[in-house]
Amino acid sequence: MTMIQAIQDGLYTALAEDDRVLVFGEDVGQNGGVFRATDGLQDAFGPRRVFDTPLSESGIVGTAVGMAAAGLKPVVEIQFMGFIYPAFEQIVSHAARVRTRTRGRHPASLVIRAPYGGGIRAPELHSDSSEAFFVHQPGLKVVAPSGSYDAKGLLLAAIDDPDPVVFLEPIRLYRAFKEEVPLGHYTVPIGKAKVVREGGDLTMFVWGGMVPWAMEAAEKAARQDGIETRVVDLRTLFPLDVATIVESVEHTGRAIIVHEAPRTAGVGAEVATLIQERAFYSLEAPVVRVAGFDVPFPLFSLEDLYLPGVARILSGIRRAVAA
């Protein structure tokens, strides 16, 4: 399956298994969503389970918070991550605090799906990577898969989770490749990273849409420079898999962090700080960050310059080893 097919199959599986699961958002019903992630679900489960909403992100998420507090399991779609900001107050002031505010009396099992990231020549506000906003908010879990198998398994785990989950889907990977994906229900654990390439010279930490470029850069570094890079797909941005981060740095002694969000106060800064706190004496060189620039995501002609592509990642690998 492609990633978009895996997400669709995950939603179908959840709807079929649990009557409490609802799917809603802008154009998710008859149109099947802007990327067709919900295509066919309304026909299969009816307009009471899969339905369209007005164009109001705050209303979508606010409704989901109330449904979750009443015991349902809503899965809402925000068409692009850059559209999520009107719902920010609902997410951080309500969704993230329901369980704490009610001392556990009310659940908050809801999933907020948000396609994110650049690489498809989209208009303004369609390519943002603002995951750090939500990683910073206690009470939320934040997930960012990079492949079809993980996307379905993490989505089903998110739907089962008692906490609200911001589920980030890298747009440019939706139809970029196919992976084997089991039919039926399975889960990938939230909070567990995955080593997707072994290597002993340095560790590269990456997630979401950056993973394929990170893998390509690691392969080029091996062929051209003999540098063997361990690549760790974090998969979950909160809670981070601290054990895997520390063990990997202890193993290789060097680290590089790659993300397309702006550099300042990005999730990479938190990973770098964890390395300094937990694995400082294993470091043989400073941690290197390769990230987007501290500017709003640019329009078409500058998009490729903004994104940390293979060339910038490869340069970062060489800097980390040369230091």
PDB file of C-alpha atoms in Angstrom:
ATOM      1  CA  MET A   1       0.000   0.000   0.000  1.00  0.00           C
ATOM      2  CA  THR A   2       0.933   3.614  -0.393  1.00  0.00           C
ATOM      3  CA  MET A   3       0.858   5.655   2.807  1.00  0.00           C
ATOM      4  CA  ILE A   4      -2.495   7.207   1.895  1.00  0.00           C
ATOM      5  CA  GLN A   5      -3.950   3.743   1.265  1.00  0.00           C
ATOM      6  CA  ALA A   6      -2.576   2.523   4.601  1.00  0.00           C
ATOM      7  CA  ILE A   7      -4.161   5.444   6.451  1.00  0.00           C
ATOM      8  CA  GLN A   8      -7.471   4.828   4.681  1.00  0.00           C
ATOM      9  CA  ASP A   9      -7.292   1.135   5.596  1.00  0.00           C
ATOM     10  CA  GLY A  10      -6.500   2.028   9.206  1.00  0.00           C
ATOM     11  CA  LEU A  11      -9.549   4.282   9.398  1.00  0.00           C
ATOM     12  CA  TYR A  12     -11.702   1.573   7.819  1.00  0.00           C
ATOM     13  CA  THR A  13     -10.413  -0.984  10.326  1.00  0.00           C
ATOM     14  CA  ALA A  14     -11.099   1.278  13.306  1.00  0.00           C
ATOM     15  CA  LEU A  15     -14.602   2.177  12.106  1.00  0.00           C
ATOM     16  CA  ALA A  16     -15.450  -1.486  11.503  1.00  0.00           C
ATOM     17  CA  GLU A  17     -14.193  -2.649  14.893  1.00  0.00           C
ATOM     18  CA  ASP A  18     -15.557   0.050  17.210  1.00  0.00           C
ATOM     19  CA  ASP A  19     -18.868   1.890  16.903  1.00  0.00           C
ATOM     20  CA  ARG A  20     -17.453   4.708  19.052  1.00  0.00           C
ATOM     21  CA  VAL A  21     -15.057   5.745  16.278  1.00  0.00           C
ATOM     22  CA  LEU A  22     -16.212   8.709  14.170  1.00  0.00           C
ATOM     23  CA  VAL A  23     -14.414  10.407  11.282  1.00  0.00           C
ATOM     24  CA  PHE A  24     -15.181  13.993  10.326  1.00  0.00           C
ATOM     25  CA  GLY A  25     -13.726  17.171   8.875  1.00  0.00           C
ATOM     26  CA  GLU A  26     -13.913  19.371   5.811  1.00  0.00           C
ATOM     27  CA  ASP A  27     -14.817  17.383   2.664  1.00  0.00           C
ATOM     28  CA  VAL A  28     -14.044  13.990   4.217  1.00  0.00           C
ATOM     29  CA  GLY A  29     -17.465  12.535   3.333  1.00  0.00           C
ATOM     30  CA  GLN A  30     -18.579  12.406  -0.303  1.00  0.00           C
ATOM     31  CA  ASN A  31     -15.302  13.851  -1.611  1.00  0.00           C
ATOM     32  CA  GLY A  32     -13.153  11.518   0.465  1.00  0.00           C
ATOM     33  CA  GLY A  33     -10.849  14.233   1.796  1.00  0.00           C
ATOM     34  CA  VAL A  34      -8.480  16.571  -0.014  1.00  0.00           C
ATOM     35  CA  PHE A  35      -5.963  13.701  -0.442  1.00  0.00           C
ATOM     36  CA  ARG A  36      -8.648  10.956  -0.586  1.00  0.00           C
ATOM     37  CA  ALA A  37      -7.647   9.451   2.756  1.00  0.00           C
ATOM     38  CA  THR A  38     -11.318   8.926   3.619  1.00  0.00           C
ATOM     39  CA  ASP A  39     -12.468   7.869   0.154  1.00  0.00           C
ATOM     40  CA  GLY A  40     -15.336   5.380   0.369  1.00  0.00           C
ATOM     41  CA  LEU A  41     -15.678   5.488   4.148  1.00  0.00           C
ATOM     42  CA  GLN A  42     -18.998   7.349   4.157  1.00  0.00           C
ATOM     43  CA  ASP A  43     -20.444   4.859   1.683  1.00  0.00           C
ATOM     44  CA  ALA A  44     -19.312   2.004   3.921  1.00  0.00           C
ATOM     45  CA  PHE A  45     -20.340   3.399   7.317  1.00  0.00           C
ATOM     46  CA  GLY A  46     -22.921   6.072   6.604  1.00  0.00           C
ATOM     47  CA  PRO A  47     -23.111   9.826   7.208  1.00  0.00           C
ATOM     48  CA  ARG A  48     -23.595   9.428  10.975  1.00  0.00           C
ATOM     49  CA  ARG A  49     -20.133   7.901  11.321  1.00  0.00           C
ATOM     50  CA  VAL A  50     -18.241   9.730   8.542  1.00  0.00           C
ATOM     51  CA  PHE A  51     -19.397  13.267   7.839  1.00  0.00           C
ATOM     52  CA  ASP A  52     -18.491  16.710   6.535  1.00  0.00           C
ATOM     53  CA  THR A  53     -18.212  19.772   8.734  1.00  0.00           C
ATOM     54  CA  PRO A  54     -18.338  23.520   8.154  1.00  0.00           C
ATOM     55  CA  LEU A  55     -15.061  25.234   7.383  1.00  0.00           C
ATOM     56  CA  SER A  56     -14.168  25.846  11.018  1.00  0.00           C
ATOM     57  CA  GLU A  57     -11.106  24.157  12.475  1.00  0.00           C
ATOM     58  CA  SER A  58     -11.891  25.398  15.976  1.00  0.00           C
ATOM     59  CA  GLY A  59     -15.396  23.986  15.645  1.00  0.00           C
ATOM     60  CA  ILE A  60     -14.109  20.651  14.355  1.00  0.00           C
ATOM     61  CA  VAL A  61     -11.664  20.150  17.220  1.00  0.00           C
ATOM     62  CA  GLY A  62     -13.996  21.617  19.841  1.00  0.00           C
ATOM     63  CA  THR A  63     -16.714  19.174  18.789  1.00  0.00           C
ATOM     64  CA  ALA A  64     -14.213  16.326  18.963  1.00  0.00           C
ATOM     65  CA  VAL A  65     -13.192  17.298  22.512  1.00  0.00           C
ATOM     66  CA  GLY A  66     -16.817  17.127  23.649  1.00  0.00           C
ATOM     67  CA  MET A  67     -17.366  13.805  21.900  1.00  0.00           C
ATOM     68  CA  ALA A  68     -14.230  12.337  23.470  1.00  0.00           C
ATOM     69  CA  ALA A  69     -15.256  13.522  26.937  1.00  0.00           C
ATOM     70  CA  ALA A  70     -18.555  11.694  26.403  1.00  0.00           C
ATOM     71  CA  GLY A  71     -16.752   8.446  25.582  1.00  0.00           C
ATOM     72  CA  LEU A  72     -16.604   8.502  21.784  1.00  0.00           C
ATOM     73  CA  LYS A  73     -13.398   8.222  19.721  1.00  0.00           C
ATOM     74  CA  PRO A  74     -13.394  10.978  17.124  1.00  0.00           C
ATOM     75  CA  VAL A  75     -10.772  11.135  14.377  1.00  0.00           C
ATOM     76  CA  VAL A  76     -10.745  14.555  12.746  1.00  0.00           C
ATOM     77  CA  GLU A  77      -8.948  15.749   9.652  1.00  0.00           C
ATOM     78  CA  ILE A  78      -7.354  19.176   9.352  1.00  0.00           C
ATOM     79  CA  GLN A  79      -6.774  19.567   5.622  1.00  0.00           C
ATOM     80  CA  PHE A  80      -3.257  21.006   6.011  1.00  0.00           C
ATOM     81  CA  MET A  81      -1.169  21.649   9.118  1.00  0.00           C
ATOM     82  CA  GLY A  82      -1.033  25.318   8.210  1.00  0.00           C
ATOM     83  CA  PHE A  83      -4.816  25.424   8.747  1.00  0.00           C
ATOM     84  CA  ILE A  84      -4.585  24.092  12.305  1.00  0.00           C
ATOM     85  CA  TYR A  85      -3.864  27.423  13.981  1.00  0.00           C
ATOM     86  CA  PRO A  86      -7.529  28.490  14.427  1.00  0.00           C
ATOM     87  CA  ALA A  87      -7.953  25.271  16.449  1.00  0.00           C
ATOM     88  CA  PHE A  88      -4.856  25.876  18.578  1.00  0.00           C
ATOM     89  CA  GLU A  89      -6.838  27.164  21.534  1.00  0.00           C
ATOM     90  CA  GLN A  90      -9.131  24.141  21.484  1.00  0.00           C
ATOM     91  CA  ILE A  91      -6.167  21.759  21.272  1.00  0.00           C
ATOM     92  CA  VAL A  92      -3.932  23.220  23.982  1.00  0.00           C
ATOM     93  CA  SER A  93      -6.541  24.670  26.334  1.00  0.00           C
ATOM     94  CA  HIS A  94      -9.101  21.883  26.175  1.00  0.00           C
ATOM     95  CA  ALA A  95      -8.056  18.655  24.440  1.00  0.00           C
ATOM     96  CA  ALA A  96      -4.694  18.540  26.228  1.00  0.00           C
ATOM     97  CA  ARG A  97      -6.211  19.280  29.659  1.00  0.00           C
ATOM     98  CA  VAL A  98      -9.477  17.335  29.838  1.00  0.00           C
ATOM     99  CA  ARG A  99      -8.080  14.345  31.705  1.00  0.00           C
ATOM    100  CA  THR A 100      -6.093  16.498  34.153  1.00  0.00           C
ATOM    101  CA  ARG A 101      -8.890  19.014  34.682  1.00  0.00           C
ATOM    102  CA  THR A 102     -11.412  16.250  35.496  1.00  0.00           C
ATOM    103  CA  ARG A 103      -8.917  14.120  37.442  1.00  0.00           C
ATOM    104  CA  GLY A 104      -9.420  11.321  34.946  1.00  0.00           C
ATOM    105  CA  ARG A 105     -13.205  11.256  35.075  1.00  0.00           C
ATOM    106  CA  HIS A 106     -13.502  12.208  31.399  1.00  0.00           C
ATOM    107  CA  PRO A 107     -11.441  10.565  28.643  1.00  0.00           C
ATOM    108  CA  ALA A 108      -9.752  12.485  25.847  1.00  0.00           C
ATOM    109  CA  SER A 109      -9.312   9.794  23.221  1.00  0.00           C
ATOM    110  CA  LEU A 110      -9.241  11.807  20.005  1.00  0.00           C
ATOM    111  CA  VAL A 111      -6.951  11.952  17.002  1.00  0.00           C
ATOM    112  CA  ILE A 112      -6.206  15.085  15.003  1.00  0.00           C
ATOM    113  CA  ARG A 113      -4.864  14.126  11.562  1.00  0.00           C
ATOM    114  CA  ALA A 114      -2.879  16.862   9.827  1.00  0.00           C
ATOM    115  CA  PRO A 115      -1.008  16.544   6.512  1.00  0.00           C
ATOM    116  CA  TYR A 116       2.200  18.553   6.843  1.00  0.00           C
ATOM    117  CA  GLY A 117       5.436  19.516   5.151  1.00  0.00           C
ATOM    118  CA  GLY A 118       6.639  20.801   1.810  1.00  0.00           C
ATOM    119  CA  GLY A 119       7.745  19.314  -1.449  1.00  0.00           C
ATOM    120  CA  ILE A 120       4.507  19.437  -3.461  1.00  0.00           C
ATOM    121  CA  ARG A 121       4.547  23.079  -4.639  1.00  0.00           C
ATOM    122  CA  ALA A 122       1.517  24.002  -2.536  1.00  0.00           C
ATOM    123  CA  PRO A 123       0.296  27.570  -1.881  1.00  0.00           C
ATOM    124  CA  GLU A 124       0.980  29.529   1.284  1.00  0.00           C
ATOM    125  CA  LEU A 125      -0.012  27.861   4.604  1.00  0.00           C
ATOM    126  CA  HIS A 126      -0.115  24.409   2.975  1.00  0.00           C
ATOM    127  CA  SER A 127       3.471  23.303   3.734  1.00  0.00           C
ATOM    128  CA  ASP A 128       4.066  24.216   7.382  1.00  0.00           C
ATOM    129  CA  SER A 129       5.907  21.919   9.799  1.00  0.00           C
ATOM    130  CA  SER A 130       4.885  23.291  13.181  1.00  0.00           C
ATOM    131  CA  GLU A 131       5.165  20.110  15.234  1.00  0.00           C
ATOM    132  CA  ALA A 132       7.157  21.882  17.954  1.00  0.00           C
ATOM    133  CA  PHE A 133       4.050  23.844  19.018  1.00  0.00           C
ATOM    134  CA  PHE A 134       2.308  20.626  20.016  1.00  0.00           C
ATOM    135  CA  VAL A 135       5.336  18.762  21.355  1.00  0.00           C
ATOM    136  CA  HIS A 136       5.691  21.611  23.866  1.00  0.00           C
ATOM    137  CA  GLN A 137       2.152  21.145  25.223  1.00  0.00           C
ATOM    138  CA  PRO A 138       1.803  18.611  28.072  1.00  0.00           C
ATOM    139  CA  GLY A 139      -1.179  16.341  27.623  1.00  0.00           C
ATOM    140  CA  LEU A 140      -0.714  15.799  23.887  1.00  0.00           C
ATOM    141  CA  LYS A 141       1.056  13.003  22.078  1.00  0.00           C
ATOM    142  CA  VAL A 142       2.607  13.779  18.682  1.00  0.00           C
ATOM    143  CA  VAL A 143       3.254  11.142  16.036  1.00  0.00           C
ATOM    144  CA  ALA A 144       4.923  11.475  12.610  1.00  0.00           C
ATOM    145  CA  PRO A 145       5.231   8.247  10.563  1.00  0.00           C
ATOM    146  CA  SER A 146       7.445   7.947   7.503  1.00  0.00           C
ATOM    147  CA  GLY A 147       6.085   4.794   5.862  1.00  0.00           C
ATOM    148  CA  SER A 148       2.898   2.891   5.101  1.00  0.00           C
ATOM    149  CA  TYR A 149       3.295   0.104   7.688  1.00  0.00           C
ATOM    150  CA  ASP A 150       4.038   2.537  10.505  1.00  0.00           C
ATOM    151  CA  ALA A 151       1.308   4.950   9.393  1.00  0.00           C
ATOM    152  CA  LYS A 152      -1.464   2.377   9.765  1.00  0.00           C
ATOM    153  CA  GLY A 153      -0.071   0.839  12.957  1.00  0.00           C
ATOM    154  CA  LEU A 154       0.533   4.187  14.638  1.00  0.00           C
ATOM    155  CA  LEU A 155      -2.882   5.484  13.566  1.00  0.00           C
ATOM    156  CA  LEU A 156      -4.643   2.496  15.143  1.00  0.00           C
ATOM    157  CA  ALA A 157      -2.521   2.916  18.275  1.00  0.00           C
ATOM    158  CA  ALA A 158      -3.462   6.605  18.374  1.00  0.00           C
ATOM    159  CA  ILE A 159      -7.168   5.817  18.101  1.00  0.00           C
ATOM    160  CA  ASP A 160      -6.826   3.337  20.992  1.00  0.00           C
ATOM    161  CA  ASP A 161      -4.820   5.778  23.129  1.00  0.00           C
ATOM    162  CA  PRO A 162      -6.592   7.494  26.053  1.00  0.00           C
ATOM    163  CA  ASP A 163      -4.759  10.772  25.342  1.00  0.00           C
ATOM    164  CA  PRO A 164      -5.276  13.149  22.418  1.00  0.00           C
ATOM    165  CA  VAL A 165      -2.849  12.494  19.578  1.00  0.00           C
ATOM    166  CA  VAL A 166      -1.729  14.966  16.911  1.00  0.00           C
ATOM    167  CA  PHE A 167      -1.064  12.662  13.964  1.00  0.00           C
ATOM    168  CA  LEU A 168       1.212  14.260  11.356  1.00  0.00           C
ATOM    169  CA  GLU A 169       1.205  12.862   7.831  1.00  0.00           C
ATOM    170  CA  PRO A 170       4.046  13.907   5.450  1.00  0.00           C
ATOM    171  CA  ILE A 171       2.265  15.018   2.289  1.00  0.00           C
ATOM    172  CA  ARG A 172       5.057  14.256  -0.165  1.00  0.00           C
ATOM    173  CA  LEU A 173       5.217  10.628   1.000  1.00  0.00           C
ATOM    174  CA  TYR A 174       1.500   9.926   0.572  1.00  0.00           C
ATOM    175  CA  ARG A 175       2.017   8.243  -2.822  1.00  0.00           C
ATOM    176  CA  ALA A 176       5.809   8.168  -3.043  1.00  0.00           C
ATOM    177  CA  PHE A 177       6.253   4.396  -2.539  1.00  0.00           C
ATOM    178  CA  LYS A 178       4.497   1.228  -1.404  1.00  0.00           C
ATOM    179  CA  GLU A 179       5.162  -1.103   1.539  1.00  0.00           C
ATOM    180  CA  GLU A 180       3.678  -4.372   2.692  1.00  0.00           C
ATOM    181  CA  VAL A 181       0.839  -3.572   5.105  1.00  0.00           C
ATOM    182  CA  PRO A 182      -1.147  -6.287   6.912  1.00  0.00           C
ATOM    183  CA  LEU A 183      -4.910  -6.250   6.636  1.00  0.00           C
ATOM    184  CA  GLY A 184      -6.897  -6.019   9.861  1.00  0.00           C
ATOM    185  CA  HIS A 185      -5.881  -4.595  13.202  1.00  0.00           C
ATOM    186  CA  TYR A 186      -2.293  -4.181  14.378  1.00  0.00           C
ATOM    187  CA  THR A 187      -0.501  -1.414  16.230  1.00  0.00           C
ATOM    188  CA  VAL A 188       2.927   0.184  16.285  1.00  0.00           C
ATOM    189  CA  PRO A 189       3.744   1.416  19.805  1.00  0.00           C
ATOM    190  CA  ILE A 190       3.621   5.156  20.390  1.00  0.00           C
ATOM    191  CA  GLY A 191       6.842   6.386  22.002  1.00  0.00           C
ATOM    192  CA  LYS A 192       9.151   3.872  20.331  1.00  0.00           C
ATOM    193  CA  ALA A 193      11.734   4.876  17.711  1.00  0.00           C
ATOM    194  CA  LYS A 194      13.005   2.577  14.959  1.00  0.00           C
ATOM    195  CA  VAL A 195      16.543   2.070  13.689  1.00  0.00           C
ATOM    196  CA  VAL A 196      16.101   2.039   9.897  1.00  0.00           C
ATOM    197  CA  ARG A 197      19.809   1.848   9.016  1.00  0.00           C
ATOM    198  CA  GLU A 198      22.749   0.545  10.993  1.00  0.00           C
ATOM    199  CA  GLY A 199      26.095   2.321  11.170  1.00  0.00           C
ATOM    200  CA  GLY A 200      28.922   2.926  13.595  1.00  0.00           C
ATOM    201  CA  ASP A 201      30.335   6.350  12.687  1.00  0.00           C
ATOM    202  CA  LEU A 202      27.450   8.608  13.693  1.00  0.00           C
ATOM    203  CA  THR A 203      23.711   8.594  14.391  1.00  0.00           C
ATOM    204  CA  MET A 204      21.191  10.603  12.410  1.00  0.00           C
ATOM    205  CA  PHE A 205      17.843  11.337  14.100  1.00  0.00           C
ATOM    206  CA  VAL A 206      14.984  12.101  11.728  1.00  0.00           C
ATOM    207  CA  TRP A 207      11.224  11.693  11.301  1.00  0.00           C
ATOM    208  CA  GLY A 208       8.367  11.993   8.836  1.00  0.00           C
ATOM    209  CA  GLY A 209       9.075  13.339   5.375  1.00  0.00           C
ATOM    210  CA  MET A 210      12.815  13.678   5.990  1.00  0.00           C
ATOM    211  CA  VAL A 211      13.437   9.946   6.422  1.00  0.00           C
ATOM    212  CA  PRO A 212      13.811   9.004   2.709  1.00  0.00           C
ATOM    213  CA  TRP A 213      16.198  11.908   2.094  1.00  0.00           C
ATOM    214  CA  ALA A 214      18.147  10.985   5.227  1.00  0.00           C
ATOM    215  CA  MET A 215      18.486   7.413   4.004  1.00  0.00           C
ATOM    216  CA  GLU A 216      19.664   8.579   0.564  1.00  0.00           C
ATOM    217  CA  ALA A 217      22.224  10.905   2.142  1.00  0.00           C
ATOM    218  CA  ALA A 218      23.460   8.108   4.417  1.00  0.00           C
ATOM    219  CA  GLU A 219      23.913   5.780   1.439  1.00  0.00           C
ATOM    220  CA  LYS A 220      25.836   8.466  -0.465  1.00  0.00           C
ATOM    221  CA  ALA A 221      28.057   9.104   2.554  1.00  0.00           C
ATOM    222  CA  ALA A 222      28.862   5.401   2.710  1.00  0.00           C
ATOM    223  CA  ARG A 223      29.671   5.150  -1.019  1.00  0.00           C
ATOM    224  CA  GLN A 224      31.580   8.393  -1.388  1.00  0.00           C
ATOM    225  CA  ASP A 225      33.259   8.818   1.998  1.00  0.00           C
ATOM    226  CA  GLY A 226      33.105   5.446   3.742  1.00  0.00           C
ATOM    227  CA  ILE A 227      30.987   6.985   6.530  1.00  0.00           C
ATOM    228  CA  GLU A 228      28.514   4.521   8.024  1.00  0.00           C
ATOM    229  CA  THR A 229      25.510   6.351   9.482  1.00  0.00           C
ATOM    230  CA  ARG A 230      22.974   4.836  11.824  1.00  0.00           C
ATOM    231  CA  VAL A 231      19.590   6.353  10.934  1.00  0.00           C
ATOM    232  CA  VAL A 232      16.944   6.484  13.667  1.00  0.00           C
ATOM    233  CA  ASP A 233      13.353   7.278  12.694  1.00  0.00           C
ATOM    234  CA  LEU A 234      11.905   8.771  15.879  1.00  0.00           C
ATOM    235  CA  ARG A 235       8.294   8.134  14.692  1.00  0.00           C
ATOM    236  CA  THR A 236       6.930   9.665  17.919  1.00  0.00           C
ATOM    237  CA  LEU A 237       7.944  13.230  18.795  1.00  0.00           C
ATOM    238  CA  PHE A 238       6.253  13.159  22.180  1.00  0.00           C
ATOM    239  CA  PRO A 239       6.913  11.105  24.147  1.00  0.00           C
ATOM    240  CA  LEU A 240      10.418  10.706  22.741  1.00  0.00           C
ATOM    241  CA  ASP A 241      12.159   7.339  22.915  1.00  0.00           C
ATOM    242  CA  VAL A 242      14.949   8.566  25.198  1.00  0.00           C
ATOM    243  CA  ALA A 243      16.474   5.111  25.629  1.00  0.00           C
ATOM    244  CA  THR A 244      17.042   4.616  21.891  1.00  0.00           C
ATOM    245  CA  ILE A 245      18.404   8.154  21.485  1.00  0.00           C
ATOM    246  CA  VAL A 246      20.927   7.676  24.288  1.00  0.00           C
ATOM    247  CA  GLU A 247      21.939   4.158  23.280  1.00  0.00           C
ATOM    248  CA  SER A 248      22.517   5.230  19.683  1.00  0.00           C
ATOM    249  CA  VAL A 249      24.767   8.152  20.646  1.00  0.00           C
ATOM    250  CA  GLU A 250      26.691   5.968  23.077  1.00  0.00           C
ATOM    251  CA  HIS A 251      27.203   3.507  20.217  1.00  0.00           C
ATOM    252  CA  THR A 252      28.417   5.975  17.574  1.00  0.00           C
ATOM    253  CA  GLY A 253      29.752   8.962  19.557  1.00  0.00           C
ATOM    254  CA  ARG A 254      28.427  11.503  17.076  1.00  0.00           C
ATOM    255  CA  ALA A 255      24.959  12.809  16.205  1.00  0.00           C
ATOM    256  CA  ILE A 256      23.154  14.772  13.520  1.00  0.00           C
ATOM    257  CA  ILE A 257      19.494  15.816  13.699  1.00  0.00           C
ATOM    258  CA  VAL A 258      17.459  16.568  10.578  1.00  0.00           C
ATOM    259  CA  HIS A 259      14.041  18.236  10.314  1.00  0.00           C
ATOM    260  CA  GLU A 260      12.300  20.522   7.832  1.00  0.00           C
ATOM    261  CA  ALA A 261      10.723  22.768  10.462  1.00  0.00           C
ATOM    262  CA  PRO A 262      12.564  26.027  11.249  1.00  0.00           C
ATOM    263  CA  ARG A 263      15.765  25.491  13.195  1.00  0.00           C
ATOM    264  CA  THR A 264      15.178  27.714  16.237  1.00  0.00           C
ATOM    265  CA  ALA A 265      13.388  25.894  19.092  1.00  0.00           C
ATOM    266  CA  GLY A 266      12.519  22.987  16.809  1.00  0.00           C
ATOM    267  CA  VAL A 267      12.144  19.439  18.094  1.00  0.00           C
ATOM    268  CA  GLY A 268      15.771  18.907  17.108  1.00  0.00           C
ATOM    269  CA  ALA A 269      16.818  21.295  19.864  1.00  0.00           C
ATOM    270  CA  GLU A 270      15.103  19.069  22.430  1.00  0.00           C
ATOM    271  CA  VAL A 271      16.814  15.966  21.023  1.00  0.00           C
ATOM    272  CA  ALA A 272      20.181  17.736  21.141  1.00  0.00           C
ATOM    273  CA  THR A 273      19.601  18.745  24.758  1.00  0.00           C
ATOM    274  CA  LEU A 274      18.670  15.180  25.709  1.00  0.00           C
ATOM    275  CA  ILE A 275      21.920  13.985  24.151  1.00  0.00           C
ATOM    276  CA  GLN A 276      23.898  16.591  26.095  1.00  0.00           C
ATOM    277  CA  GLU A 277      22.183  15.657  29.363  1.00  0.00           C
ATOM    278  CA  ARG A 278      22.225  11.876  29.004  1.00  0.00           C
ATOM    279  CA  ALA A 279      25.144  11.018  26.702  1.00  0.00           C
ATOM    280  CA  PHE A 280      27.580  13.930  26.956  1.00  0.00           C
ATOM    281  CA  TYR A 281      30.593  11.800  27.872  1.00  0.00           C
ATOM    282  CA  SER A 282      30.013   9.622  24.798  1.00  0.00           C
ATOM    283  CA  LEU A 283      30.132  12.554  22.381  1.00  0.00           C
ATOM    284  CA  GLU A 284      33.261  12.936  20.275  1.00  0.00           C
ATOM    285  CA  ALA A 285      32.022  16.090  18.518  1.00  0.00           C
ATOM    286  CA  PRO A 286      29.245  18.683  18.824  1.00  0.00           C
ATOM    287  CA  VAL A 287      25.760  17.683  17.700  1.00  0.00           C
ATOM    288  CA  VAL A 288      24.957  18.926  14.185  1.00  0.00           C
ATOM    289  CA  ARG A 289      21.506  20.182  13.176  1.00  0.00           C
ATOM    290  CA  VAL A 290      20.265  20.372   9.584  1.00  0.00           C
ATOM    291  CA  ALA A 291      16.891  22.106   9.438  1.00  0.00           C
ATOM    292  CA  GLY A 292      14.643  24.524   7.657  1.00  0.00           C
ATOM    293  CA  PHE A 293      15.469  28.209   7.872  1.00  0.00           C
ATOM    294  CA  ASP A 294      13.921  30.669  10.321  1.00  0.00           C
ATOM    295  CA  VAL A 295      11.565  32.130   7.728  1.00  0.00           C
ATOM    296  CA  PRO A 296       7.952  31.430   6.741  1.00  0.00           C
ATOM    297  CA  PHE A 297       7.789  28.515   4.309  1.00  0.00           C
ATOM    298  CA  PRO A 298       8.525  30.066   0.893  1.00  0.00           C
ATOM    299  CA  LEU A 299       6.541  29.809  -2.308  1.00  0.00           C
ATOM    300  CA  PHE A 300       7.358  27.643  -5.313  1.00  0.00           C
ATOM    301  CA  SER A 301      10.594  29.095  -6.647  1.00  0.00           C
ATOM    302  CA  LEU A 302      12.417  28.902  -3.294  1.00  0.00           C
ATOM    303  CA  GLU A 303      10.924  25.697  -1.904  1.00  0.00           C
ATOM    304  CA  ASP A 304      13.854  23.475  -2.881  1.00  0.00           C
ATOM    305  CA  LEU A 305      16.313  25.920  -1.309  1.00  0.00           C
ATOM    306  CA  TYR A 306      14.387  25.922   1.957  1.00  0.00           C
ATOM    307  CA  LEU A 307      13.996  22.175   2.401  1.00  0.00           C
ATOM    308  CA  PRO A 308      16.991  20.284   3.856  1.00  0.00           C
ATOM    309  CA  GLY A 309      17.510  18.008   0.880  1.00  0.00           C
ATOM    310  CA  VAL A 310      20.043  15.247   0.317  1.00  0.00           C
ATOM    311  CA  ALA A 311      22.934  17.646  -0.427  1.00  0.00           C
ATOM    312  CA  ARG A 312      22.490  19.622   2.811  1.00  0.00           C
ATOM    313  CA  ILE A 313      22.096  16.440   4.860  1.00  0.00           C
ATOM    314  CA  LEU A 314      25.216  14.922   3.292  1.00  0.00           C
ATOM    315  CA  SER A 315      27.146  18.094   4.112  1.00  0.00           C
ATOM    316  CA  GLY A 316      25.929  17.834   7.707  1.00  0.00           C
ATOM    317  CA  ILE A 317      27.094  14.215   7.930  1.00  0.00           C
ATOM    318  CA  ARG A 318      30.551  15.221   6.756  1.00  0.00           C
ATOM    319  CA  ARG A 319      30.713  18.110   9.241  1.00  0.00           C
ATOM    320  CA  ALA A 320      29.717  15.813  12.108  1.00  0.00           C
ATOM    321  CA  VAL A 321      32.456  13.335  11.293  1.00  0.00           C
ATOM    322  CA  ALA A 322      35.144  15.932  10.554  1.00  0.00           C
ATOM    323  CA  ALA A 323      34.648  17.816  13.839  1.00  0.00           C
TER     324      ALA A 323
END
